[in-house]
CSV table of N, CA and C in Angstrom, one decimal:
chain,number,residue,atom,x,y,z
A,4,UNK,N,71.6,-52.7,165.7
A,4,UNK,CA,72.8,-52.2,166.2
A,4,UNK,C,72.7,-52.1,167.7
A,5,UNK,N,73.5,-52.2,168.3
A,5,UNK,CA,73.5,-52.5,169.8
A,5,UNK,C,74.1,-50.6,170.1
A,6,UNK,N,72.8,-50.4,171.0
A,6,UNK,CA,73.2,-48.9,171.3
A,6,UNK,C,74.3,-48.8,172.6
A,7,UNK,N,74.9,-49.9,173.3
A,7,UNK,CA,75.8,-49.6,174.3
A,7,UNK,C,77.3,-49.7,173.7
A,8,UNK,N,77.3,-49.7,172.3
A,8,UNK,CA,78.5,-50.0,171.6
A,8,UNK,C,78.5,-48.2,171.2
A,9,UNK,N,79.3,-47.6,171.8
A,9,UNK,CA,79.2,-46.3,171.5
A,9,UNK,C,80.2,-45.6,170.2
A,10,UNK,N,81.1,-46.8,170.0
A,10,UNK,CA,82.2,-46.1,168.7
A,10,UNK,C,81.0,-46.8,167.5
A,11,UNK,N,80.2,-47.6,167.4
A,11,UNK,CA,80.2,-47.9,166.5
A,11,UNK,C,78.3,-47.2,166.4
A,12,UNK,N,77.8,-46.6,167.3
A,12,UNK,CA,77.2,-45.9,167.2
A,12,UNK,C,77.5,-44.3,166.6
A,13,UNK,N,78.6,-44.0,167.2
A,13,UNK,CA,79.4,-42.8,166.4
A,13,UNK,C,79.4,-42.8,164.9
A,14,UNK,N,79.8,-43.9,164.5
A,14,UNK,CA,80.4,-43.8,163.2
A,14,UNK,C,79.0,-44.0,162.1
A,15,UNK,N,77.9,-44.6,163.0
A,15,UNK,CA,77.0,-44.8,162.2
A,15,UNK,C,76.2,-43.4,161.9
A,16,UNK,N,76.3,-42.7,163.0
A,16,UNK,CA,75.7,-41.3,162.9
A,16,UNK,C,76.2,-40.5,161.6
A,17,UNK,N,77.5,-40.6,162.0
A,17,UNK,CA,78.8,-39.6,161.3
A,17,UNK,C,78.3,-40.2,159.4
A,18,UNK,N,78.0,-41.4,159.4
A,18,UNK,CA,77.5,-42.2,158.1
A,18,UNK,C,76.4,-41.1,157.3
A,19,UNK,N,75.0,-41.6,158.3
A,19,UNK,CA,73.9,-41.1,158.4
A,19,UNK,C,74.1,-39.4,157.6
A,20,UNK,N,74.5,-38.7,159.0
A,20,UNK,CA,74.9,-37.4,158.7
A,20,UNK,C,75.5,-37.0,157.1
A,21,UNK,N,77.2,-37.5,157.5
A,21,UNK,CA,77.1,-37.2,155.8
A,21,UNK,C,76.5,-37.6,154.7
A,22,UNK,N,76.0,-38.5,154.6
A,22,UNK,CA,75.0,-38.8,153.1
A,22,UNK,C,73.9,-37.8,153.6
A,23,UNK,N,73.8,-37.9,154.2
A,23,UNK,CA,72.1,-37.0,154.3
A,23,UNK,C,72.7,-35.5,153.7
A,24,UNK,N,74.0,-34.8,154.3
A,24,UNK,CA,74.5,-34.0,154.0
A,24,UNK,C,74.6,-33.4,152.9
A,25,UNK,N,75.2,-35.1,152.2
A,25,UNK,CA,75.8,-34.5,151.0
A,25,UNK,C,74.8,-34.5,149.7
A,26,UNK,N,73.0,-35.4,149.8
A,26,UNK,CA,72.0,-35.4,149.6
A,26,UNK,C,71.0,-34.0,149.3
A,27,UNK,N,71.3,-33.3,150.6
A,27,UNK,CA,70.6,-32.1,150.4
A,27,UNK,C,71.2,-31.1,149.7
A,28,UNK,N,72.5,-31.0,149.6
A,28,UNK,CA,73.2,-30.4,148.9
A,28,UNK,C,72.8,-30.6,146.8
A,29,UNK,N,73.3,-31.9,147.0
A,29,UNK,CA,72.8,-32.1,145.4
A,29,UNK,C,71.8,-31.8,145.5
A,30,UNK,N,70.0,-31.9,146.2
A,30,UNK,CA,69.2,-31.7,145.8
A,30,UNK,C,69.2,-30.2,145.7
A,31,UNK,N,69.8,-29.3,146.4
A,31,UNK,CA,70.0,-28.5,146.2
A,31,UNK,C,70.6,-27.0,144.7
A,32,UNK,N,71.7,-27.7,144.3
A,32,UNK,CA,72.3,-27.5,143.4
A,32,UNK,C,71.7,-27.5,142.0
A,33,UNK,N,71.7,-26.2,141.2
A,33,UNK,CA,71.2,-25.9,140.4
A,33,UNK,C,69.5,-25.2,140.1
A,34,UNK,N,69.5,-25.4,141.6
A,34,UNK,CA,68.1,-24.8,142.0
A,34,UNK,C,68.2,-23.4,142.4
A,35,UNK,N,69.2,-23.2,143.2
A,35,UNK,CA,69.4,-22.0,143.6
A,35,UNK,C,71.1,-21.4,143.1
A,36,UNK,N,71.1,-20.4,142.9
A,36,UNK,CA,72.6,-19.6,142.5
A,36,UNK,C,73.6,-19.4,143.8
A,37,UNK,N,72.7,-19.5,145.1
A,37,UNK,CA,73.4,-19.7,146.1
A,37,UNK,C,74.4,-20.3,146.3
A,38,UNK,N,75.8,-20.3,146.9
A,38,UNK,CA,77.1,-21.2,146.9
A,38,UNK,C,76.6,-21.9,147.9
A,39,UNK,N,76.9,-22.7,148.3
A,39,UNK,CA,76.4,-23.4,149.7
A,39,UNK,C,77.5,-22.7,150.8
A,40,UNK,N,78.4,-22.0,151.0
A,40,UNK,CA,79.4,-21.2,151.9
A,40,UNK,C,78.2,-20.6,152.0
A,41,UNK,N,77.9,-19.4,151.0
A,41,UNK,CA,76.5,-18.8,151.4
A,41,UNK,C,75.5,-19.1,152.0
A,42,UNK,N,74.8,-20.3,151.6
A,42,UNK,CA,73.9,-20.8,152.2
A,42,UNK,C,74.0,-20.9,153.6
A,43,UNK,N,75.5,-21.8,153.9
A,43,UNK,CA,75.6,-21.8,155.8
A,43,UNK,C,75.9,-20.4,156.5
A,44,UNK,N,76.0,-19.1,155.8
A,44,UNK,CA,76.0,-18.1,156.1
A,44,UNK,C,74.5,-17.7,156.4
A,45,UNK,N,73.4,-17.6,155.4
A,45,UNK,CA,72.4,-17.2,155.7
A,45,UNK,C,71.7,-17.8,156.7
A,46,UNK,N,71.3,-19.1,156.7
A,46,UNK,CA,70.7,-20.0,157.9
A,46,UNK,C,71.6,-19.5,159.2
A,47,UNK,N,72.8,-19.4,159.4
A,47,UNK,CA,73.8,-18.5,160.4
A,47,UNK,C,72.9,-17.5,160.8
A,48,UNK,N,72.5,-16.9,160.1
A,48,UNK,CA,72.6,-15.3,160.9
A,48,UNK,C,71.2,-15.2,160.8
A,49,UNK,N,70.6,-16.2,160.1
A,49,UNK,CA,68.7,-15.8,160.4
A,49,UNK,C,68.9,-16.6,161.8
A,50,UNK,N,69.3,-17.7,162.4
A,50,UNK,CA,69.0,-18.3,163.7
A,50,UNK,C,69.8,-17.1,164.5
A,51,UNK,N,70.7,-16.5,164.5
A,51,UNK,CA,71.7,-15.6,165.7
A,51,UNK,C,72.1,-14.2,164.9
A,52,UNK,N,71.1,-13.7,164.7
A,52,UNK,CA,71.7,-12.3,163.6
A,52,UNK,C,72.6,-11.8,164.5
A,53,UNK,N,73.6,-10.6,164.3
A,53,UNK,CA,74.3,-10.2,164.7
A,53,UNK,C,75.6,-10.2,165.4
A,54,UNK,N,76.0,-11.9,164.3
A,54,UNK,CA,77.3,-12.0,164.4
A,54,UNK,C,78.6,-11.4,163.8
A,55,UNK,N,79.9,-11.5,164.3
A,55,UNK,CA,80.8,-10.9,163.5
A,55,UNK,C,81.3,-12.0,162.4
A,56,UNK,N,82.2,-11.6,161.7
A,56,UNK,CA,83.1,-12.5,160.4
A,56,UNK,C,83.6,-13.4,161.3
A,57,UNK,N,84.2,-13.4,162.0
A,57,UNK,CA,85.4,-14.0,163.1
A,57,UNK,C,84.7,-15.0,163.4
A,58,UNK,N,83.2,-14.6,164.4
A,58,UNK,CA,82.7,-15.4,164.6
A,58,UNK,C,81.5,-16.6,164.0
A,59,UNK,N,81.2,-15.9,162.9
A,59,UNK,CA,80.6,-17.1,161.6
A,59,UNK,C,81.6,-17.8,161.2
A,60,UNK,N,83.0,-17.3,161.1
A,60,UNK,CA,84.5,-18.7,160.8
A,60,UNK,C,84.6,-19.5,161.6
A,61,UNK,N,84.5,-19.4,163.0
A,61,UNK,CA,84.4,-20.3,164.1
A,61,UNK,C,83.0,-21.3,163.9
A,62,UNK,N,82.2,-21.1,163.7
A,62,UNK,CA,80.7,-21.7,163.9
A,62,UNK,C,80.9,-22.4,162.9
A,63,UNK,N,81.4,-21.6,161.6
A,63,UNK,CA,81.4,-22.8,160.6
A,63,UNK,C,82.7,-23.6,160.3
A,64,UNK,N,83.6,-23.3,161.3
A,64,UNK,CA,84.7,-24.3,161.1
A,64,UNK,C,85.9,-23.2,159.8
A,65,UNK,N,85.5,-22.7,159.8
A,65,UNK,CA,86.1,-21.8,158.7
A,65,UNK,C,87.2,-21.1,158.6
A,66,UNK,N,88.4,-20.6,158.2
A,66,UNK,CA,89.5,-19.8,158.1
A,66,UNK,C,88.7,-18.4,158.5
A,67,UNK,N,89.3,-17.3,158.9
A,67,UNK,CA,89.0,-16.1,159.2
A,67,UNK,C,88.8,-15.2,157.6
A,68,UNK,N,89.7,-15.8,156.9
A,68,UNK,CA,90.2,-15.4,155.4
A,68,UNK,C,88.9,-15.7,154.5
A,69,UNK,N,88.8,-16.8,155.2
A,69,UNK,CA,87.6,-17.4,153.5
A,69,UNK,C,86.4,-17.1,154.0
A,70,UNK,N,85.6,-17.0,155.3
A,70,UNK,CA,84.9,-15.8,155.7
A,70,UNK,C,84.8,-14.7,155.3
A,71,UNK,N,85.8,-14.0,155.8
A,71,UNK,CA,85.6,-12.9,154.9
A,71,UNK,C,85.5,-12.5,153.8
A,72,UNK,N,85.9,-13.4,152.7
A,72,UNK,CA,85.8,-13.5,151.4
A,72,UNK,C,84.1,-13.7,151.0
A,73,UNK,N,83.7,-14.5,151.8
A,73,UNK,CA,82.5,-14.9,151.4
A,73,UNK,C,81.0,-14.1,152.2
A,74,UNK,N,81.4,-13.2,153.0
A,74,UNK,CA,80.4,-11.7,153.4
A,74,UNK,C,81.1,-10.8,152.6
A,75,UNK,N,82.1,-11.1,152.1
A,75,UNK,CA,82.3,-10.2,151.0
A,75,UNK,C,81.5,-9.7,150.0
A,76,UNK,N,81.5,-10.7,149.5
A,76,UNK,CA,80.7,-11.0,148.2
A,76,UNK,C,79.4,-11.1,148.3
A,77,UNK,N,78.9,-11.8,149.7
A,77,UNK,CA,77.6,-11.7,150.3
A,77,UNK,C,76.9,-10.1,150.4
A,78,UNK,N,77.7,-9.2,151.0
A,78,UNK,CA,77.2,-7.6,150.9
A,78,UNK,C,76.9,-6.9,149.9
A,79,UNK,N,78.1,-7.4,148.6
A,79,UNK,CA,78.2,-6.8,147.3
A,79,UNK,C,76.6,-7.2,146.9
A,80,UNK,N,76.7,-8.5,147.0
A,80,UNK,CA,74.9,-8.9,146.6
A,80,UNK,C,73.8,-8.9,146.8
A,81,UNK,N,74.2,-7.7,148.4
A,81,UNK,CA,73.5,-7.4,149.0
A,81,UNK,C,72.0,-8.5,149.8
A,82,UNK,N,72.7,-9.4,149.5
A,82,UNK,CA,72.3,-10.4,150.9
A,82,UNK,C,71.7,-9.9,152.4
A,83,UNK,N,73.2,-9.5,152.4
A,83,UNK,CA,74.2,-9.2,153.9
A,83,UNK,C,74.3,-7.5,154.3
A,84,UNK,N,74.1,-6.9,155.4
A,84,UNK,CA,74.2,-5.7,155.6
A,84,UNK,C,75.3,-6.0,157.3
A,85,UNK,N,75.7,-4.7,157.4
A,85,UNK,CA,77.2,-4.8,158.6
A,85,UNK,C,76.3,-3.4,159.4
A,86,UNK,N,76.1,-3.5,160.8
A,86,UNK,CA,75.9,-2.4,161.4
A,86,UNK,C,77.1,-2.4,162.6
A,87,UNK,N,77.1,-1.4,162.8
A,87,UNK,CA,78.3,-0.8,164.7
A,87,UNK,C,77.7,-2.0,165.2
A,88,UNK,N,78.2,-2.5,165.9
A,88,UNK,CA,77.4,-2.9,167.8
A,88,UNK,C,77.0,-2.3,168.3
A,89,UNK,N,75.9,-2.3,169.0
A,89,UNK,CA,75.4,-1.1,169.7
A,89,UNK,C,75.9,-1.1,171.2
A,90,UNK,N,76.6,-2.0,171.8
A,90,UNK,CA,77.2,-2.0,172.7
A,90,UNK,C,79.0,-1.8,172.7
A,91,UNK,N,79.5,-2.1,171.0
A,91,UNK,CA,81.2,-1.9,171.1
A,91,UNK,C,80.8,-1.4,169.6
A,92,UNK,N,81.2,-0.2,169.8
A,92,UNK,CA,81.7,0.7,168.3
A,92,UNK,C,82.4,-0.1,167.4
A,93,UNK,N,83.9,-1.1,168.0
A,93,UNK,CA,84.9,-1.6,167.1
A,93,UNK,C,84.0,-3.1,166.5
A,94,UNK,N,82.8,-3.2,167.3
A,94,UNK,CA,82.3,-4.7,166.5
A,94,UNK,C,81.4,-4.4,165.3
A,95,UNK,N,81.7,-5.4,164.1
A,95,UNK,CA,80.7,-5.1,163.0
A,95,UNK,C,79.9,-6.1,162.9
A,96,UNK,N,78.5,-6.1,163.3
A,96,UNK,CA,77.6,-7.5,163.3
A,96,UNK,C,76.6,-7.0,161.8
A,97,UNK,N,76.3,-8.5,161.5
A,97,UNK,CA,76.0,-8.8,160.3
A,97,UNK,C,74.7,-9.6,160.5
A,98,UNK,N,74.0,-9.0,159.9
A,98,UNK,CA,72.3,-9.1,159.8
A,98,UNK,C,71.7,-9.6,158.1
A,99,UNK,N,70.8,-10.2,157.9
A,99,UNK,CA,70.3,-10.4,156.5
A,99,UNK,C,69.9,-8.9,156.0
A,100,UNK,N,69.6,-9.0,154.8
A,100,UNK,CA,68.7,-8.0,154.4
A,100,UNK,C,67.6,-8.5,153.9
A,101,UNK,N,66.6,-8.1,153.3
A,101,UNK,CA,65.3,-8.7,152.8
A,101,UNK,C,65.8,-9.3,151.3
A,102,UNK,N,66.9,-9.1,150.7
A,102,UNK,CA,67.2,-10.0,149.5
A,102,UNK,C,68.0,-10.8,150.1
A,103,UNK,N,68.7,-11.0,151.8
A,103,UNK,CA,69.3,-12.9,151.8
A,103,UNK,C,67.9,-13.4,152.5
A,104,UNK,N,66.8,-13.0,153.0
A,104,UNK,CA,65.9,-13.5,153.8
A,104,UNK,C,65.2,-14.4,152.8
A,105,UNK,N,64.8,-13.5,151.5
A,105,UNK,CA,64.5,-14.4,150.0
A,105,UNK,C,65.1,-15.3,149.6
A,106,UNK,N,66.6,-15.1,149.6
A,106,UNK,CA,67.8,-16.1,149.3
A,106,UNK,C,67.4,-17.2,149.8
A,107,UNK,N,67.7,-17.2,151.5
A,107,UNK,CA,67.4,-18.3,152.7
A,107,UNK,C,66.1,-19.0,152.1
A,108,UNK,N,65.5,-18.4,151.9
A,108,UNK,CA,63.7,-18.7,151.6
A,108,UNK,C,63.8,-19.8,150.6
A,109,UNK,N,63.8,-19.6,149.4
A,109,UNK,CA,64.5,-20.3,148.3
A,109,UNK,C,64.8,-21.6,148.2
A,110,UNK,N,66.4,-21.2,149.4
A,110,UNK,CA,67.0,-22.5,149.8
A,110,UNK,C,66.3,-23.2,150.6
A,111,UNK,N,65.5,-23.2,151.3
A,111,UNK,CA,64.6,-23.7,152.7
A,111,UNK,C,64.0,-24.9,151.4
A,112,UNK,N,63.1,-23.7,150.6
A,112,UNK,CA,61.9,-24.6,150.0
A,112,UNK,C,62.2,-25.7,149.2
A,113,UNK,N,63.4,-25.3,148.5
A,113,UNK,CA,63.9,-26.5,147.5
A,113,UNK,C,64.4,-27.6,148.0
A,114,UNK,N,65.1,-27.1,149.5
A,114,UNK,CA,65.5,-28.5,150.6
A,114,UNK,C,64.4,-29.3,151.3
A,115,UNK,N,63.6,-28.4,151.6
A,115,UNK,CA,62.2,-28.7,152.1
A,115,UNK,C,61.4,-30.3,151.3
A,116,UNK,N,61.1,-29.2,150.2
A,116,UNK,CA,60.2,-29.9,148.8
A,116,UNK,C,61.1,-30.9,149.0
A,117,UNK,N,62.0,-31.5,148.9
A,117,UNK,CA,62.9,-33.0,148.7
A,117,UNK,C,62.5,-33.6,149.9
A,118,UNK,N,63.0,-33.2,151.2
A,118,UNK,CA,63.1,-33.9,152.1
A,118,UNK,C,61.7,-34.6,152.6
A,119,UNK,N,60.8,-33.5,152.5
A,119,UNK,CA,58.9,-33.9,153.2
A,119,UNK,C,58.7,-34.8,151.9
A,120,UNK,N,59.1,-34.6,150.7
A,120,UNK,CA,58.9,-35.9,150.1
A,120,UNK,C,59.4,-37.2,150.2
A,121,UNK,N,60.5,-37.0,150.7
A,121,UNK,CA,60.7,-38.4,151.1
A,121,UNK,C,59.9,-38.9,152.6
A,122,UNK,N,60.4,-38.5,153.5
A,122,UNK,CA,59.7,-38.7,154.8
A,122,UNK,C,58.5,-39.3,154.8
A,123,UNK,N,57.6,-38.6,153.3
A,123,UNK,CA,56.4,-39.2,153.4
A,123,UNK,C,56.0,-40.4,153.1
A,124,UNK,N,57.2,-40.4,151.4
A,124,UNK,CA,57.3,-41.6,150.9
A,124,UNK,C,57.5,-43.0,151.8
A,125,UNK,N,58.8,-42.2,153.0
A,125,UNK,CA,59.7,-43.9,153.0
A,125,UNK,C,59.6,-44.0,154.5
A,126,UNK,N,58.7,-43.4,155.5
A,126,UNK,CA,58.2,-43.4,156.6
A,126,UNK,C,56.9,-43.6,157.0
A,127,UNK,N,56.7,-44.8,157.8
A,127,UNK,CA,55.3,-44.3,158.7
A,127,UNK,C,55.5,-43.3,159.5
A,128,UNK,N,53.8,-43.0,160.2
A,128,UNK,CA,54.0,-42.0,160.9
A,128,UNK,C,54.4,-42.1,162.1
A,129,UNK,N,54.8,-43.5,162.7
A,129,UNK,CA,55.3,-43.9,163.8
A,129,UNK,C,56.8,-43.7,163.4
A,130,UNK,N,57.2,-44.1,162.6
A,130,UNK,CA,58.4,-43.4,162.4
A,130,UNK,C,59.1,-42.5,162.5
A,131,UNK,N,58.4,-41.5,161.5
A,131,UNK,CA,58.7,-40.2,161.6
A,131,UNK,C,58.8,-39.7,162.7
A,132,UNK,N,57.8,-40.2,163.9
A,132,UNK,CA,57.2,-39.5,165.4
A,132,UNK,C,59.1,-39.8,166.1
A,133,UNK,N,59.2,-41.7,165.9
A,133,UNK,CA,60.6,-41.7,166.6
A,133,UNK,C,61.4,-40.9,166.2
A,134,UNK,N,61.9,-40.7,164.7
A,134,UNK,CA,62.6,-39.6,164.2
A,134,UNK,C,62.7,-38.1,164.8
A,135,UNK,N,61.6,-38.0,165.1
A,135,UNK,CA,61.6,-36.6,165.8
A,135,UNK,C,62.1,-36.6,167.2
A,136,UNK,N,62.1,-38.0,167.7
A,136,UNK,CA,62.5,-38.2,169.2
A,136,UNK,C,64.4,-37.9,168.9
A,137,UNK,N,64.4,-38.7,167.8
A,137,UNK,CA,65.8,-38.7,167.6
A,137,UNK,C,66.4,-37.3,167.4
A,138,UNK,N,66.4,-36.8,167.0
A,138,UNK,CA,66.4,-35.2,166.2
A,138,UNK,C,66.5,-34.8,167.9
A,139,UNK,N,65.8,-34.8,168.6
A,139,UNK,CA,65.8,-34.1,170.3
A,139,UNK,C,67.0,-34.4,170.3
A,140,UNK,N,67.4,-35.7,170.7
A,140,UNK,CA,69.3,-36.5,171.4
A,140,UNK,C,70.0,-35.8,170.5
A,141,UNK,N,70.0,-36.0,169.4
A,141,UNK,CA,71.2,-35.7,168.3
A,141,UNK,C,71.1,-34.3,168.4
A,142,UNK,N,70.3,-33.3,168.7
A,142,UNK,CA,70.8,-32.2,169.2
A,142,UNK,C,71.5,-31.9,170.3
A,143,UNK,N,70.7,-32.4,171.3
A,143,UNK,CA,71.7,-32.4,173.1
A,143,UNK,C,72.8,-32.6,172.8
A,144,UNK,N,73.0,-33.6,171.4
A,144,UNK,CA,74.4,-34.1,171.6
A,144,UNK,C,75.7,-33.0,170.8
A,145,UNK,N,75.0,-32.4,169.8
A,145,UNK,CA,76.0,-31.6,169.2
A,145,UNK,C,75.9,-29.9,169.6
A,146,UNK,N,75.0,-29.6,170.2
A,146,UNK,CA,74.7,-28.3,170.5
A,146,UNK,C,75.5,-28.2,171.7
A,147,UNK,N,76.6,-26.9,172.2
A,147,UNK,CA,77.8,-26.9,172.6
A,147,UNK,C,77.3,-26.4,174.4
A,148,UNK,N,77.8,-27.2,175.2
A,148,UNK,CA,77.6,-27.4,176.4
A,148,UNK,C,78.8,-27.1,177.2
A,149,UNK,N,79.1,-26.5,178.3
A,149,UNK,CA,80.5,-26.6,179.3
A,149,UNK,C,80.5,-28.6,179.4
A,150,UNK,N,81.6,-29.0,179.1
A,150,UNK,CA,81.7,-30.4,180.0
A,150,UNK,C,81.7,-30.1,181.2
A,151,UNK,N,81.2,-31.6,181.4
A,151,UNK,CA,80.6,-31.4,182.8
A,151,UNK,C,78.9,-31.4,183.1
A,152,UNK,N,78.7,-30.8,181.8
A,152,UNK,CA,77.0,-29.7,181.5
A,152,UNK,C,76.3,-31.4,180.9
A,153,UNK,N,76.1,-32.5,181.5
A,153,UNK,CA,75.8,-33.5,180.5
A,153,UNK,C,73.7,-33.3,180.1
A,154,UNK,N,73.3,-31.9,180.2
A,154,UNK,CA,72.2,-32.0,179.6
A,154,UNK,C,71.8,-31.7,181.6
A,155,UNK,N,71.9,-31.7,182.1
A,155,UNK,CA,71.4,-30.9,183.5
A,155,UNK,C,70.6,-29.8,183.8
């Protein structure tokens, strides 16, 4: 594929991405009781604990509604715990507890267990090495920058 063709590099990614997506997911499923809403909730708040609802809807693209529905139910099962802000009384940030850290855990290994098996299977190790180069760019590229900010 010719990398100066940049739409058709797009769409190859956007390919990639979703199968791989939708891959870990089935490998997923029926392994853990976790919803996957959940899931992007717990990986959420172990990388950035002490977000609000508002703002885990945003990050995940989410309605404000179906967030809340889904720490809802996350607290009930005590996943999920809500403390004050310690800087604004009116903010409520949301932290794991040691039953979503297990949760997260869980989910990690059974995505894990699939994925290091394949890599191992269907990669050299020169590969995998590029792969990891790759994984650098495809971050710069989606991790949220001011335009303008092109990685400077």
């Amino acid at each position: 594929m010719p990398t100066d063709d940049t739409a058709a590099l797009s769409e190859a990614i956007r390919g990639v991405v979703w199968d791989a997506t939708r891959r870990l997911r089935q490998e997923s499923e029926g392994v853990t009781d976790v919803p996957l809403a959940q899931q992007a909730v717990l990986r959420r708040l172990d990388s950035a604990p002490g977000l609000t609802s508002a703002e885990l809807a945003r990050a995940e693209f989410v309605r404000p509604q179906s967030m809340n529905a889904t720490v809802a139910a996350m607290r009930r099962q005590g996943l999920l715990e809500s403390r004050v802000g310690q800087e604004d009384a009116r903010r409520r940030e949301l932290r794991l507890t040691t039953e979503g850290r297990a949760a997260l855990g869980q989910v990690r290994a059974t995505r894990a267990d699939w994925l290091q098996v394949r890599l191992e299977e269907t990669l050299t190790a020169t590969e995998r090495a590029a792969l990891g180069e790759a994984i650098v760019l495809l971050r710069r590229v989606v991790d949220d920058a001011p335009s303008g900010d092109q990685g400077t």
